[in-house]
Short mmCIF file of C-alpha atoms in Angstrom, two decimals:
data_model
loop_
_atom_site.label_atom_id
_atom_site.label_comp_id
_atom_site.label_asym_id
_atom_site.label_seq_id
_atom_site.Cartn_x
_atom_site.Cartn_y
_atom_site.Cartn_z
CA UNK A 262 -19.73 2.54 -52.72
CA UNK A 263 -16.09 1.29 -51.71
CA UNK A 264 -16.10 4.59 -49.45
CA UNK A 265 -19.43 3.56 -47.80
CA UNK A 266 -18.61 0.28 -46.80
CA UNK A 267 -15.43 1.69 -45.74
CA UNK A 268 -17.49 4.18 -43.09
CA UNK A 269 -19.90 1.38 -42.46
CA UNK A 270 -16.51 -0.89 -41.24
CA UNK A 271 -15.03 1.77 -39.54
CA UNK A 272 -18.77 2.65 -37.69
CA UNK A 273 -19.24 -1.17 -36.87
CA UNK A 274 -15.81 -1.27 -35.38
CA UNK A 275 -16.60 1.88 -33.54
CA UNK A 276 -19.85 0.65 -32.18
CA UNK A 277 -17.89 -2.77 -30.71
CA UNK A 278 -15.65 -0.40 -28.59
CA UNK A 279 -17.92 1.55 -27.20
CA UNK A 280 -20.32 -1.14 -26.27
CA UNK A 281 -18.74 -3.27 -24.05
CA UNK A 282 -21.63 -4.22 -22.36
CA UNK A 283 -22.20 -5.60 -19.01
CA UNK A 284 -18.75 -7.69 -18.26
CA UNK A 285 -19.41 -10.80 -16.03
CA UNK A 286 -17.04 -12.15 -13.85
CA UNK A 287 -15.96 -15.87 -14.42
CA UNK A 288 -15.99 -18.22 -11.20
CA UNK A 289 -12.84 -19.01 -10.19
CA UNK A 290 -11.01 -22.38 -8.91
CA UNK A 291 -11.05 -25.68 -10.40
CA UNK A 292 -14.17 -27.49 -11.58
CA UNK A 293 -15.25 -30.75 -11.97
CA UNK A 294 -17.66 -32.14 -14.25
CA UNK A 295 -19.96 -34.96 -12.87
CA UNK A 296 -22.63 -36.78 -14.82
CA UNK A 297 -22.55 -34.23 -17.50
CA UNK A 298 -23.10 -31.45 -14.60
CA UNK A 299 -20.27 -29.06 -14.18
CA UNK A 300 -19.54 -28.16 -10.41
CA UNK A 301 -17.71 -25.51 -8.98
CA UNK A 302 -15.83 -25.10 -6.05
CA UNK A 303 -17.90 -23.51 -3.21
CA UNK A 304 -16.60 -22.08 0.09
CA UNK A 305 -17.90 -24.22 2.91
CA UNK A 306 -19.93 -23.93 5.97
CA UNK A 307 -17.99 -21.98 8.29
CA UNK A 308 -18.54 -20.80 12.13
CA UNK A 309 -16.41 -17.47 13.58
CA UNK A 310 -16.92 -15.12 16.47
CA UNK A 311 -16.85 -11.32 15.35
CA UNK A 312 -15.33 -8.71 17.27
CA UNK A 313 -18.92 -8.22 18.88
CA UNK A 314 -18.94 -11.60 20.36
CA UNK A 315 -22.03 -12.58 17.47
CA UNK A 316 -21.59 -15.80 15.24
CA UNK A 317 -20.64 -15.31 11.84
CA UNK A 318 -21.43 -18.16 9.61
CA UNK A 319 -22.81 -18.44 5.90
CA UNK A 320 -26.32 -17.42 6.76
CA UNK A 321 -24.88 -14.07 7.72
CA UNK A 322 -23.81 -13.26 4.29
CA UNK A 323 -27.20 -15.08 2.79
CA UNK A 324 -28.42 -13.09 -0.29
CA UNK A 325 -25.22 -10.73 0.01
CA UNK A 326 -21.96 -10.73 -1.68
CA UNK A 327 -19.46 -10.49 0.36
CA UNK A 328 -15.20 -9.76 0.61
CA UNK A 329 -12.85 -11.36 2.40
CA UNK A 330 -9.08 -11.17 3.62
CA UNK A 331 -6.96 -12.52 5.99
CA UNK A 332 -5.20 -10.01 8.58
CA UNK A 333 -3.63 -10.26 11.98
CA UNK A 334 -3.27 -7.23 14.79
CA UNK A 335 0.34 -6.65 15.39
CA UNK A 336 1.41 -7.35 11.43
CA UNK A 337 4.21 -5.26 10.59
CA UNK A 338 4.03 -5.74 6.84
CA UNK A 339 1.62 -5.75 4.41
CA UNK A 340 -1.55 -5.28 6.78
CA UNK A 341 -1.63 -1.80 7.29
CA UNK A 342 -1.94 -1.71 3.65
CA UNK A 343 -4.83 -4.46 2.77
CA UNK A 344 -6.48 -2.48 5.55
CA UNK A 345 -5.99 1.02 4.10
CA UNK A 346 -7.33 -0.22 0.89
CA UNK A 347 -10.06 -2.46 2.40
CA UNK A 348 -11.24 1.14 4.42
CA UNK A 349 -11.84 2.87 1.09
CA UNK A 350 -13.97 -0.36 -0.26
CA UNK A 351 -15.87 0.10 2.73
CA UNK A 352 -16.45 3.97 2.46
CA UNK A 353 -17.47 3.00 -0.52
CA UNK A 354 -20.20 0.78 0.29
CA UNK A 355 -20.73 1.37 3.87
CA UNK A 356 -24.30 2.27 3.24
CA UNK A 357 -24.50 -0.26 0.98
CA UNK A 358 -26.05 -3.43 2.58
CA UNK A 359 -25.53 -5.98 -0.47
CA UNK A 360 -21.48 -6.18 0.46
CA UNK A 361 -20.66 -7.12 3.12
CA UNK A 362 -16.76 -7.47 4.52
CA UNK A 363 -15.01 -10.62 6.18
CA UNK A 364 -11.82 -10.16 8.10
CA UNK A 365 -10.26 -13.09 9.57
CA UNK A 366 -7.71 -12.67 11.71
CA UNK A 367 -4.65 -15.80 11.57
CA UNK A 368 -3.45 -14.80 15.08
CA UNK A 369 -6.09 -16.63 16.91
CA UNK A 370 -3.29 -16.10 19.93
CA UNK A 371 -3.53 -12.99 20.59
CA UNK A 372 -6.52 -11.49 18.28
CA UNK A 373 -9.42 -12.02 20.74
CA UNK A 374 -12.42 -10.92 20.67
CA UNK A 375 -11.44 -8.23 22.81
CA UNK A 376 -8.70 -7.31 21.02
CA UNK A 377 -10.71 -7.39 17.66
CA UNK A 378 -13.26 -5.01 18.95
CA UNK A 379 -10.43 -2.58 20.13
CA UNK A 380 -9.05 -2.59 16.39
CA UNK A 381 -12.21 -2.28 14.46
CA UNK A 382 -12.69 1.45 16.86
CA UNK A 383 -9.38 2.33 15.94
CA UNK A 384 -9.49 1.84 12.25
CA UNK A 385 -12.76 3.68 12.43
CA UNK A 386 -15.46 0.64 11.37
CA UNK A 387 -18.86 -0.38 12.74
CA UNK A 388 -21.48 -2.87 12.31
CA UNK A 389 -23.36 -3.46 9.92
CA UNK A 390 -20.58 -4.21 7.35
CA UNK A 391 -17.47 -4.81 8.12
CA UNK A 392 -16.81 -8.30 10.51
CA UNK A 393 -13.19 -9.06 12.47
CA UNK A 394 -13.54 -12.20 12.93
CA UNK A 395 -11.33 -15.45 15.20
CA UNK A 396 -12.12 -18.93 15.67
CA UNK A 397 -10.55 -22.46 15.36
CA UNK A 398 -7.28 -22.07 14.21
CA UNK A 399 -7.09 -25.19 11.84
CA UNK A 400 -10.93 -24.16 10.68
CA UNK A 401 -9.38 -20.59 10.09
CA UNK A 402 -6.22 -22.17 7.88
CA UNK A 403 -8.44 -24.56 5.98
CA UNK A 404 -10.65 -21.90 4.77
CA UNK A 405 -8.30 -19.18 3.62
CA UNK A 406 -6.83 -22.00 1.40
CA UNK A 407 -10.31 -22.33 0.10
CA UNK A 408 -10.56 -18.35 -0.44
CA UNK A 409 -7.46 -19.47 -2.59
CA UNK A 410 -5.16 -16.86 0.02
CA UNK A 411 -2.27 -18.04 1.75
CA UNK A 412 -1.82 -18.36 5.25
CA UNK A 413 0.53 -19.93 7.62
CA UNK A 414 1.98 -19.75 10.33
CA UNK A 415 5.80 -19.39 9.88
CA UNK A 416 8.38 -17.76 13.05
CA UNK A 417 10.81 -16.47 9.85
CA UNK A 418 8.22 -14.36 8.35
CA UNK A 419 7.67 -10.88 10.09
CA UNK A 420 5.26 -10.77 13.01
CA UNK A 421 5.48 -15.29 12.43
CA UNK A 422 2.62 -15.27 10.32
CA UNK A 423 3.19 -15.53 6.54
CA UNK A 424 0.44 -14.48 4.21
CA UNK A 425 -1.04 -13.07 1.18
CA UNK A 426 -2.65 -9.27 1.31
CA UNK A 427 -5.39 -10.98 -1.12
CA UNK A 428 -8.79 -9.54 -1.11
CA UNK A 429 -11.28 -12.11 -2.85
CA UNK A 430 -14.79 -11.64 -3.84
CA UNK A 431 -17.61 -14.04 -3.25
CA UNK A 432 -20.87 -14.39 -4.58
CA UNK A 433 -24.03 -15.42 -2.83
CA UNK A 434 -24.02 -18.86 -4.47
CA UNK A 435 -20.24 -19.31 -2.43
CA UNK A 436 -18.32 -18.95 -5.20
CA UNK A 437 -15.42 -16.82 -5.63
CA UNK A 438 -15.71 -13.84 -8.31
CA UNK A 439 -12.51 -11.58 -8.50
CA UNK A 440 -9.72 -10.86 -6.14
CA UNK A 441 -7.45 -8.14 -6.06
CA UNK A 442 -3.62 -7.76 -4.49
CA UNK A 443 -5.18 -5.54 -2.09
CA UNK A 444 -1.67 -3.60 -0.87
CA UNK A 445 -1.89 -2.59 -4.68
CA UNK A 446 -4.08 0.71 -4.73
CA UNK A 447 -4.57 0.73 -8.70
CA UNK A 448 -5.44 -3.54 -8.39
CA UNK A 449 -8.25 -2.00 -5.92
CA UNK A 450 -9.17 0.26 -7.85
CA UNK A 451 -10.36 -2.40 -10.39
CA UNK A 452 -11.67 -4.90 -7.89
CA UNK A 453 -13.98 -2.27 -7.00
CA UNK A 454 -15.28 -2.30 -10.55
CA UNK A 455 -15.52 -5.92 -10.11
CA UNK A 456 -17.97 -5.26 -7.37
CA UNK A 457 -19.92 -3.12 -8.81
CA UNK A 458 -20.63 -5.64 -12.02
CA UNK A 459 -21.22 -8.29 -9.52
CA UNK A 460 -23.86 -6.53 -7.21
CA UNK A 461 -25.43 -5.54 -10.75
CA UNK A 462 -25.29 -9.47 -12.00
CA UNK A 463 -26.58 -10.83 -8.34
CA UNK A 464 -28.79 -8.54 -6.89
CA UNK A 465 -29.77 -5.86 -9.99
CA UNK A 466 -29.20 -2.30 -9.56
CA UNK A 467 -30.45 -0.61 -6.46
CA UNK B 107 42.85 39.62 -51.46
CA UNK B 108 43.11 38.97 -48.09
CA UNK B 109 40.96 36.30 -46.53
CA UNK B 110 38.78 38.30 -43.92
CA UNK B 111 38.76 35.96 -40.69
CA UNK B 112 35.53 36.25 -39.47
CA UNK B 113 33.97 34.96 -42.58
CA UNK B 114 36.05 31.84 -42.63
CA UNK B 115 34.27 29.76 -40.24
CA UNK B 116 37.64 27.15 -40.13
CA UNK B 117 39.53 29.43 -38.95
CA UNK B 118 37.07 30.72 -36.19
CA UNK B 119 36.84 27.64 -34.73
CA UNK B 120 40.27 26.32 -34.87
CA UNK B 121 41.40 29.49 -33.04
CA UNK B 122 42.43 28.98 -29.63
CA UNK B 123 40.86 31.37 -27.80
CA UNK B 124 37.84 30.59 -29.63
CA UNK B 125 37.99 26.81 -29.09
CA UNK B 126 39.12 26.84 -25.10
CA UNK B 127 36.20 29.33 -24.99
CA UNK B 128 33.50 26.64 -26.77
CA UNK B 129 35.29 24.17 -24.71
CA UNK B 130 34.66 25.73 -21.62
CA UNK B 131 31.17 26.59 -22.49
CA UNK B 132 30.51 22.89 -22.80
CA UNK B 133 31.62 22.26 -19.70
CA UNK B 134 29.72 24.44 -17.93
CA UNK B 135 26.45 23.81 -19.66
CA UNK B 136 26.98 19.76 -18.79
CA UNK B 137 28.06 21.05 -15.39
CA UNK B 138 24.32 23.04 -14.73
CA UNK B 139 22.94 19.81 -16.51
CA UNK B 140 24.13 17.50 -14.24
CA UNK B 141 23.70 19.28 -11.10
CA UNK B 142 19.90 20.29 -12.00
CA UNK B 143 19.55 16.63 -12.50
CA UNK B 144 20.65 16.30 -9.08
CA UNK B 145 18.71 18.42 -7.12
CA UNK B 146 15.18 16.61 -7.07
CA UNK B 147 17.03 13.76 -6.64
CA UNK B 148 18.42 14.80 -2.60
CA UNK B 149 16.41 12.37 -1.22
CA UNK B 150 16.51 9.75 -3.37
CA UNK B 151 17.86 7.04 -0.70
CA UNK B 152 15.63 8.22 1.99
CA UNK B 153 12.74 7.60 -0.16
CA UNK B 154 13.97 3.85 -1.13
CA UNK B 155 14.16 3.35 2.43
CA UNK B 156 11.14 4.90 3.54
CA UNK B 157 9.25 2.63 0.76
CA UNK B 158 11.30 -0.59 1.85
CA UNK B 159 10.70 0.18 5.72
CA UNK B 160 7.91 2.39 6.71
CA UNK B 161 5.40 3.16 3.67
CA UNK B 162 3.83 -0.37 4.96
CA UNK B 163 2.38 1.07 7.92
CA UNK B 164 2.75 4.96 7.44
CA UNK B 165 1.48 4.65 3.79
CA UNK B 166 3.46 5.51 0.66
CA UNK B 167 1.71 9.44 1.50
CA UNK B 168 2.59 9.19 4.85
CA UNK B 169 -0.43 9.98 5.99
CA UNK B 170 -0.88 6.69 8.58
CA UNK B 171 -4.17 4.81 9.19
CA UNK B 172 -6.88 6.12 11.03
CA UNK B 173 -6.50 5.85 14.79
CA UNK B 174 -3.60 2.91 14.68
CA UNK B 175 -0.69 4.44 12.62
CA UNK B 176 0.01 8.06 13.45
CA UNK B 177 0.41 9.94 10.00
CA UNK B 178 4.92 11.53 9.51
CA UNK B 179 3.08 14.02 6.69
CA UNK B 180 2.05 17.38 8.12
CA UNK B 181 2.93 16.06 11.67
CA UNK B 182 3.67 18.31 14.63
CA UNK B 183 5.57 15.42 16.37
CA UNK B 184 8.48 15.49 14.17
CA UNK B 185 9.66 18.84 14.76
CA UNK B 186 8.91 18.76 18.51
CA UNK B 187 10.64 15.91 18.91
CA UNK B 188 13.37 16.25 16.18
CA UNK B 189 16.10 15.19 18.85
CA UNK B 190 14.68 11.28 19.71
CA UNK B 191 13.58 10.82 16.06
CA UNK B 192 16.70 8.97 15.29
CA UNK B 193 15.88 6.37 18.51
CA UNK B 194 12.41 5.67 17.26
CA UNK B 195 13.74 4.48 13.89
CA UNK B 196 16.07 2.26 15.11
CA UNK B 197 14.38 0.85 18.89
CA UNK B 198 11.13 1.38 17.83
CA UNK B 199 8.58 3.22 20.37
CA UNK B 200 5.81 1.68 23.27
CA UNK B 201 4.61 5.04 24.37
CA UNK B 202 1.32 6.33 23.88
CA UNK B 203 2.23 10.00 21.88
CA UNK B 204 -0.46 12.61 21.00
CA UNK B 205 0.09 13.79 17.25
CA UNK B 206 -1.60 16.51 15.75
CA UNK B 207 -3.79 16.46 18.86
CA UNK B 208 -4.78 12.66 18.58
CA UNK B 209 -4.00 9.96 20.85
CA UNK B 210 -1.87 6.71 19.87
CA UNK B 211 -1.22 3.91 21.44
CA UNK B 212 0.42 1.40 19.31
CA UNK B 213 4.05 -0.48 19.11
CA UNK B 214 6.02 0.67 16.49
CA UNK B 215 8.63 -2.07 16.19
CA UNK B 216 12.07 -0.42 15.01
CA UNK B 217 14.05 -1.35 12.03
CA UNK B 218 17.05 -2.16 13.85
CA UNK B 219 19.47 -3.26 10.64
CA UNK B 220 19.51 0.30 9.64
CA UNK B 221 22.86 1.97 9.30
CA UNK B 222 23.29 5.79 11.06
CA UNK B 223 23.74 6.99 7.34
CA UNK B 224 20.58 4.91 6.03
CA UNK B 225 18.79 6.76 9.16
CA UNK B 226 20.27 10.08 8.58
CA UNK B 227 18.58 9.64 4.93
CA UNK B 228 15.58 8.67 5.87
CA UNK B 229 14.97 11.66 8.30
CA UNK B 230 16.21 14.21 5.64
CA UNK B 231 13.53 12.39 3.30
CA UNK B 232 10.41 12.55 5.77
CA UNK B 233 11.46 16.20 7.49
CA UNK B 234 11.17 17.30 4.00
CA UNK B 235 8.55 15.27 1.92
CA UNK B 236 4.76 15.43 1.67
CA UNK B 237 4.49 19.64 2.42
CA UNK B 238 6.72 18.91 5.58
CA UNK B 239 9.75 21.37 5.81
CA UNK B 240 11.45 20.18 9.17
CA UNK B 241 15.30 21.41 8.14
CA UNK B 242 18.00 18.75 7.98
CA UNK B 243 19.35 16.37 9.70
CA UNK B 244 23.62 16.29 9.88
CA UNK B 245 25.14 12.59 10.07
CA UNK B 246 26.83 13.47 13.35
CA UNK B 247 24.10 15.08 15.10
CA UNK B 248 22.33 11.40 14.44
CA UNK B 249 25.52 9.45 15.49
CA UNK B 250 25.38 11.65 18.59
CA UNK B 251 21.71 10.84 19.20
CA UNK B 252 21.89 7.15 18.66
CA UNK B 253 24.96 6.40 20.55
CA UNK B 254 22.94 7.99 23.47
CA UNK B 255 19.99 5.98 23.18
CA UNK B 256 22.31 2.92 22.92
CA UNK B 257 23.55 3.74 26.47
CA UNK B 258 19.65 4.23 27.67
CA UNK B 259 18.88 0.93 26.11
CA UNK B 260 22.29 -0.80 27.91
CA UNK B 261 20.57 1.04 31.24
CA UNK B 262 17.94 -0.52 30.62
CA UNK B 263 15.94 3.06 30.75
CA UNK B 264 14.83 2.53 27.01
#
């Protein structure tokens, strides 16, 4: 008997390892609770130009879950990086049209649209899927601080833009999932598993 | 009776021949130690460099990203143009090159605070990393080099 209920323990314990079941992903950021109704922070109504001269706003990334980072052209630090990393998430789920990708650029100088267009041929991308996007510079600095990434603008720092290689993960409610240091390939690595439990959570398996 | 000497094992070792001969044995053995220890090592400070300066854009693999960042692994420019390599470090390079039959076109801003040691170190370490076997570099052969390009860039032809 003592032996049994041994087994059973050790079977029991056995059985909560290997079921982890499906992991959900907490929403990030602050929240408030008003009137007994909690709120979360949501990323706001935006309006940027993609490297194809289209709008990109919040309708293009309706029903979709989307990832986003902040990048600029001539970085000579941690960009090539984000963007190595970012080209295997998109490999990934190129033919995948639930995930989209959002890449503003902080360089609103010299990243035109042009410029943009030139950059997303080079590193191999195309529409559907992955959007370069400019705009209004302060509307471009308020809303990375809302992806919870850091951008300014600062001559001291390499290239004189000093930011974070962060690649966040939003939901199609606008709220941010999981985000990943994306010049770290094993921190990728996971954030793709992140993905993959948030298309399954949002959308249900293909 | 006689004590027979090779059975007495405190006189064996005490002797002198015997004991300069253990001695010496030691001292070789630490001496293969420590060199073995040595040799993966060679590039040691290239490869600190290379991570601090270059892996950003040319990728810890060196392998460069796709049509913006040429890849230094497997790459026929390096050997073909072993004798400006030195330059490119340290001013950087605006010309379009053609590597491993592709075109690029990008700035590659040099790392100017590098020393001609810390650049002769960093050659040795991407001539001869990643499957590449482009021979060695000699610290005056880059002193040479660099002083040269100095005078181009004083000309203004650089």
């Amino acid at each position: 008997m003592k032996y049994f209920l041994f087994l059973l323990t050790i079977l029991a314990a056995l059985a909560a390892c290997t079921q982890p079941g499906p992991r959900s992903l907490p929403i990030l950021g602050e929240r408030d609770v008003v009137n007994g109704d909690t709120i979360y922070p949501t990323i706001p109504d935006f309006s940027f130009v993609d490297q194809d001269s289209q709008v990109v706003t919040n309708a293009t990334f309706k029903d979709k879950i989307y990832m986003v980072d902040f990048f600029f052209i001539h970085c000579p630090t941690i960009c090539p990086k984000v963007k190595a990393n970012g080209l295997r998430i998109y490999q990934k789920y190129k033919n995948d049209n639930r995930l989209a990708i959002l890449s503003h650029s902080i360089d609103v100088k010299n990243d035109t649209v042009a410029a943009l267009k030139r950059h997303a041929e080079k590193l191999g991308i195309g529409k559907p899927g992955w959007y370069l996007v400019t705009g209004d510079h302060d509307a471009i600095y308020s809303i990375a601080d809302d992806y919870f990434s850091v951008a300014i603008e600062n001559p001291d720092a390499p290239g004189g833009f000093d930011h974070s290689g962060r690649i966040i993960l939003v939901d199609k409610n606008r709220h941010v999932r999981s985000f990943c240091d994306g010049t770290d390939a094993a921190d990728v690595d996971r954030f793709m598993q992140d993905i993959d439990i948030l298309l399954a959570e949002e959308i249900g398996e293909k | 009776m006689p004590k027979t000497w090779f059975y007495n094992h405190e006189v064996t070792l005490s002797h002198p021949v015997i004991r300069a001969n253990i001695f010496f044995n030691t001292f070789l053995l630490t001496a293969i130690i420590g060199l073995s220890a040595c040799e993966p090592n060679t590039f040691q400070e290239g490869e600190r460099l290379y991570k601090a300066q270059c892996a950003n854009c040319h990728m810890d693999d060196g392998i460069g990203l796709s049509a913006l960042i040429p890849p230094i692994a497997g790459s026929d420019y390096l050997p073909a143009n072993r004798d400006i390599l030195p330059c490119i470090i340290r001013y950087g390079l605006k010309d379009t090159i053609v590597v491993n039959g592709k075109t690029y076109a990008e700035i590659m801003p040099g790392v100017a605070k590098l020393t001609d040691v810390q650049i002769t170190n960093l050659l040795n370490f991407i001539n001869n990393s990643w499957g590449n076997q482009n021979g060695l570099y000699r610290l005056e052969e880059v002193q040479a080099t660099l002083e040269e390009c100095r005078l181009q860039v004083q000309r203004g032809e650089r």
